Short mmCIF file of C-alpha atoms in Angstrom, two decimals:
data_model
loop_
_atom_site.label_atom_id
_atom_site.label_comp_id
_atom_site.label_asym_id
_atom_site.label_seq_id
_atom_site.Cartn_x
_atom_site.Cartn_y
_atom_site.Cartn_z
CA MET A 1356 0.00 0.02 -0.04
CA THR A 1357 1.31 3.43 -1.02
CA VAL A 1358 0.94 6.33 1.30
CA VAL A 1359 0.39 9.72 -0.47
CA THR A 1360 1.64 12.78 1.37
CA ALA A 1361 -0.33 16.06 1.33
CA HIS A 1362 2.50 17.62 -0.76
CA GLU A 1363 2.29 14.84 -3.38
CA ASP A 1364 -1.50 15.11 -3.45
CA HIS A 1365 -1.23 18.86 -3.98
CA GLU A 1366 1.12 18.32 -6.93
CA ALA A 1367 -1.28 15.82 -8.50
CA HIS A 1368 -4.35 17.97 -7.84
CA PRO A 1369 -3.56 21.66 -7.71
CA ASP A 1370 -5.70 23.92 -5.57
CA LEU A 1371 -8.25 25.48 -7.91
CA ARG A 1372 -9.09 28.29 -5.50
CA VAL A 1373 -6.01 30.11 -6.74
CA TRP A 1374 -7.22 29.79 -10.37
CA GLY A 1375 -10.63 31.21 -9.19
CA LEU A 1376 -8.87 34.17 -7.68
CA LEU A 1377 -6.85 34.75 -10.81
CA THR A 1378 -9.99 34.63 -12.94
CA PHE A 1379 -11.67 37.14 -10.63
CA LEU A 1380 -8.66 39.44 -10.77
CA PHE A 1381 -8.62 39.19 -14.56
CA SER A 1382 -12.22 40.36 -14.66
CA GLU A 1383 -11.43 43.17 -12.28
CA SER A 1384 -8.50 44.26 -14.43
CA LEU A 1385 -10.90 44.43 -17.42
CA MET A 1386 -13.11 46.76 -15.36
CA PHE A 1387 -10.18 48.95 -14.44
CA GLY A 1388 -9.10 48.90 -18.10
CA GLY A 1389 -12.50 50.21 -19.03
CA PHE A 1390 -12.08 53.04 -16.49
CA PHE A 1391 -8.60 53.81 -17.81
CA ALA A 1392 -9.75 53.75 -21.41
CA THR A 1393 -12.67 56.14 -20.61
CA TYR A 1394 -10.27 58.46 -18.73
CA LEU A 1395 -7.82 58.46 -21.68
CA PHE A 1396 -10.61 59.11 -24.17
CA PHE A 1397 -11.83 62.19 -22.26
CA LYS A 1398 -8.21 63.32 -21.74
CA GLY A 1399 -7.59 63.08 -25.47
CA THR A 1400 -10.82 64.73 -26.63
CA THR A 1401 -10.94 67.61 -24.06
CA GLU A 1402 -9.09 70.85 -24.84
CA VAL A 1403 -7.93 71.57 -21.24
CA TRP A 1404 -7.23 68.46 -19.07
CA PRO A 1405 -7.73 68.51 -16.19
CA PRO A 1406 -10.27 71.31 -16.43
CA GLU A 1407 -9.81 74.61 -14.60
CA GLY A 1408 -10.16 74.20 -10.84
CA THR A 1409 -9.54 70.48 -10.74
CA ASP A 1410 -5.82 70.26 -10.46
CA VAL A 1411 -4.18 67.27 -8.78
CA GLU A 1412 -1.54 67.56 -6.08
CA LEU A 1413 1.35 65.11 -6.15
CA PHE A 1414 2.66 65.17 -2.56
CA VAL A 1415 0.15 62.92 -0.64
CA PRO A 1416 -0.45 60.56 -3.59
CA ALA A 1417 3.35 60.12 -3.97
CA ILE A 1418 3.63 59.19 -0.27
CA ASN A 1419 0.63 56.84 -0.72
CA THR A 1420 2.37 55.30 -3.73
CA ALA A 1421 5.60 54.74 -1.73
CA ILE A 1422 3.54 53.12 1.05
CA LEU A 1423 1.59 50.86 -1.23
CA VAL A 1424 4.58 49.77 -3.36
CA SER A 1425 6.60 49.06 -0.23
CA SER A 1426 3.73 47.02 1.26
CA SER A 1427 3.98 44.59 -1.65
CA PHE A 1428 7.52 43.71 -0.60
CA VAL A 1429 6.48 43.54 3.05
CA ILE A 1430 3.59 41.14 2.38
CA HIS A 1431 6.01 38.95 0.35
CA PHE A 1432 8.21 38.65 3.39
CA GLY A 1433 5.22 37.23 5.25
CA ASP A 1434 4.72 34.65 2.49
CA MET A 1435 8.40 33.67 2.59
CA ALA A 1436 8.18 33.34 6.36
CA ILE A 1437 5.23 30.91 6.28
CA LYS A 1438 6.94 28.83 3.58
CA LYS A 1439 9.74 28.31 6.08
CA GLY A 1440 7.17 27.35 8.73
CA ASN A 1441 7.52 30.64 10.61
CA VAL A 1442 3.98 31.57 11.63
CA TRP A 1443 5.12 34.37 13.92
CA GLY A 1444 7.13 35.92 11.07
CA MET A 1445 4.19 35.72 8.72
CA ARG A 1446 2.01 37.41 11.32
CA PHE A 1447 4.45 40.21 11.88
CA TRP A 1448 4.85 40.98 8.20
CA TYR A 1449 1.09 40.73 7.51
CA LEU A 1450 0.39 43.03 10.43
CA VAL A 1451 2.85 45.59 9.03
CA THR A 1452 1.16 45.26 5.65
CA ALA A 1453 -2.23 45.85 7.25
CA ILE A 1454 -0.92 49.01 8.93
CA MET A 1455 0.50 50.18 5.63
CA GLY A 1456 -2.80 49.51 3.87
CA ALA A 1457 -4.73 51.51 6.53
CA ALA A 1458 -2.16 54.36 6.19
CA PHE A 1459 -2.82 54.36 2.42
CA LEU A 1460 -6.57 54.58 2.99
CA ALA A 1461 -6.11 57.34 5.52
CA GLY A 1462 -3.97 59.23 2.98
CA GLN A 1463 -6.66 58.86 0.37
CA VAL A 1464 -9.32 60.19 2.75
CA TYR A 1465 -7.06 63.14 3.61
CA GLU A 1466 -6.60 63.80 -0.12
CA TYR A 1467 -10.38 63.72 -0.77
CA GLN A 1468 -10.99 66.19 2.08
CA ASN A 1469 -8.48 68.65 0.66
CA LEU A 1470 -9.11 68.53 -3.09
CA GLY A 1471 -11.69 71.31 -3.30
CA TYR A 1472 -13.88 69.65 -5.81
CA GLY A 1473 -16.36 66.77 -5.77
CA LEU A 1474 -17.57 63.86 -7.81
CA THR A 1475 -19.93 65.97 -9.94
CA THR A 1476 -17.73 69.02 -10.52
CA ASN A 1477 -16.75 67.99 -14.11
CA VAL A 1478 -15.81 64.92 -16.14
CA PHE A 1479 -12.24 64.87 -14.84
CA ALA A 1480 -13.42 64.93 -11.18
CA ASN A 1481 -15.96 62.26 -11.93
CA CYS A 1482 -13.33 59.93 -13.52
CA PHE A 1483 -10.87 60.81 -10.70
CA TYR A 1484 -13.25 59.85 -7.89
CA ILE A 1485 -14.58 56.74 -9.57
CA MET A 1486 -11.16 55.30 -10.29
CA THR A 1487 -9.46 56.23 -7.04
CA GLY A 1488 -12.57 55.31 -5.03
CA PHE A 1489 -12.99 51.99 -6.71
CA HIS A 1490 -9.24 51.25 -6.13
CA GLY A 1491 -9.72 52.32 -2.54
CA LEU A 1492 -12.51 49.87 -2.16
CA HIS A 1493 -10.09 47.15 -3.45
CA VAL A 1494 -7.47 48.20 -0.93
CA PHE A 1495 -10.10 47.98 1.83
CA ILE A 1496 -11.07 44.46 0.69
CA GLY A 1497 -7.36 43.53 0.60
CA LEU A 1498 -6.99 44.84 4.13
CA LEU A 1499 -9.90 42.69 5.23
CA LEU A 1500 -8.30 39.65 3.59
CA ILE A 1501 -5.03 40.36 5.42
CA LEU A 1502 -6.85 40.77 8.72
CA GLY A 1503 -8.71 37.48 7.98
CA VAL A 1504 -5.36 35.72 7.51
CA LEU A 1505 -4.15 37.12 10.79
CA TRP A 1506 -7.36 36.06 12.54
CA ARG A 1507 -7.20 32.54 11.14
CA SER A 1508 -3.48 32.20 12.04
CA ARG A 1509 -4.55 32.22 15.74
CA ARG A 1510 -5.48 28.55 15.48
CA SER A 1511 -2.51 26.27 15.91
CA GLY A 1512 -1.58 24.46 12.66
CA HIS A 1513 -4.05 26.46 10.51
CA TYR A 1514 -1.12 27.67 8.42
CA SER A 1515 2.21 25.86 7.98
CA ALA A 1516 5.06 25.46 5.50
CA THR A 1517 2.91 23.08 3.48
CA LYS A 1518 -0.52 24.64 4.09
CA HIS A 1519 -0.72 28.28 3.22
CA THR A 1520 -3.03 28.80 0.26
CA GLY A 1521 -5.02 31.56 2.04
CA ILE A 1522 -1.81 33.45 2.70
CA GLU A 1523 -0.76 33.22 -0.98
CA MET A 1524 -4.20 34.29 -2.20
CA ALA A 1525 -4.10 37.41 0.04
CA GLU A 1526 -0.67 38.23 -1.28
CA ILE A 1527 -1.72 37.80 -4.93
CA TYR A 1528 -4.67 40.04 -4.38
CA TRP A 1529 -2.46 42.67 -2.67
CA HIS A 1530 -0.06 42.63 -5.57
CA PHE A 1531 -2.93 43.17 -7.93
CA VAL A 1532 -4.09 46.21 -5.98
CA ASP A 1533 -0.53 47.52 -6.08
CA ILE A 1534 -0.18 47.09 -9.90
CA ILE A 1535 -3.51 48.79 -10.52
CA TRP A 1536 -2.42 51.73 -8.33
CA ILE A 1537 0.79 52.16 -10.23
CA VAL A 1538 -1.12 52.43 -13.52
CA LEU A 1539 -3.71 54.75 -11.95
CA PHE A 1540 -1.07 56.96 -10.36
CA THR A 1541 0.80 57.26 -13.63
CA LEU A 1542 -2.40 58.18 -15.64
CA VAL A 1543 -4.07 60.50 -13.12
CA TYR A 1544 -1.19 62.14 -11.35
CA ILE A 1545 2.08 61.86 -13.26
CA LEU A 1546 0.67 62.56 -16.81
CA ASN A 1547 -1.34 65.53 -15.49
CA ILE A 1548 1.70 67.09 -13.79
CA LEU A 1549 3.94 66.80 -16.91
#
């Protein structure tokens, strides 16, 4: 009689939850792609972009960008820790990532409070709030996933060097949020400053 280990069984039958997540993220990237295409269409067909009175500041979003990009490295440290069987290390790095995600959201709220224009001011403001707000929602969901991982890690043996799919899925989602922000930051902030 042959005994099949969990690792060998995983190799023979990969976890389809990750494929489900990747499919979901692909559909979300199409939605963001539609937002970006709409934004670029209006930018290309409007004489003055952004319109008068809806300038974007770069300081707070640049800090937010540094926080979010750095958090992708930090969450990866957590993934590397659990793959070495270090649950405490994973918890530490995921907690730091959660703090960074909360700081990003706080920065976004601060930016919204100090812009001086609202969702219905003009087409630029509408695009700006929809894209950054939708992205902020995704950061919030990612933050909930990270906190969920931390909550579940309280149970002894829930995550280990060979059992960490939930941790990997939270990391993949967080990297997706980061990549979307880099594109959004480039389109909305950098291209409008140049």
